[in-house]
């Protein structure tokens, strides 16, 4: 009965905690994007990553799972031009594209980046810290029974992953930083976000222009 109840809660929620096992995966996603640009199928991409050890992992155990996660993120953007830009643009721009891909793939990352980070930029409020993570998860737990059922350790891991994502993209200098840095949205990504009709995501990148 417990498992059935858990399944009902999980299936009724848009939120997943699976990215605690995956992290930001910048290099892996960029490698996968390069193989997609070569026109390889999903199966061929995974086989190539495994055969050539492209991720440079010490063991193969998690390679297929991570490769699939990268593929899902890239597909979630529904924008071939962004996949190509991820390969050819600077690391800073490519990381922004990876962040957008995570936002598209994971509802929690989407909500966090828009309702917390985007709102901070909208209000020109640079102070940031643990309390912002705490308030975000309290609100999620109040509105979603599946999130409310997560253990404290799961929530703690999610906070750590979100903090590292912010550091990777230079929103924060370190995971313990107490203020947000200004960020600049690359026009390549801004144009793609607008063409995807995802204007709601723009504040997450400190972008408030009308286009």
Steps between C-alpha positions, in 0.01 A plus 500: 500500500787733585665450162169562324452825692856604419443430131184712501682792665794475261286470187289801597805723551707682236805491729781244493814472711692288248743775406675454836663196334578690181618847604565773239690276253641782289782308332288188452214699348735685266654173382155351444391811309802463271400143417141609436633758255673218312156356430543188712199318642444476876629143502807596295577791731489281809710230331762754392522652849548153650744368241725805502453580870419857399383598847831377645324318785706240691219242468222443249229442759335841482607608149183389319273662762690828479504491119123453498459788745702725267291392201176570685618848596606584146171374357304694761618828346326408172746721317765355267673837468563505875650151488741623233575820696580293808783342302642805323442791741727600790492299821309775678225505237495120478450481876204738474352273235554199728321686779206575271494130400481404869221750553307343212561146624441552872202697629678562830795670331257704288303616804808573707675703233190707422328544838816541708786616277291684244304675773823607670618663179160658437508662844872585464559308822847346501496348852482123477557210736380178659172656606402551136540127436312421821204722413483360146473141625258588777269649238535195275423266789192702588360475148616153393443181702772308317765761587369506857571126521868540414755438773709779648809346341341512152406865543850575628655336191269697271605825666866407448446419132310825440778694674765334283300581187502866604877488555559328162313784331668774707186611678692427819875513562481200733227283650530707819484841330252745649413696186406445136728626226355680198474269200468581130285292267667416171287621204517151344319350798267796543383468141445125541305548822275750327454275195400220739244738656671453836520871585408411858853358533677825411506650854700196612779637280458858620330593174201735511507652151182478296687360203 
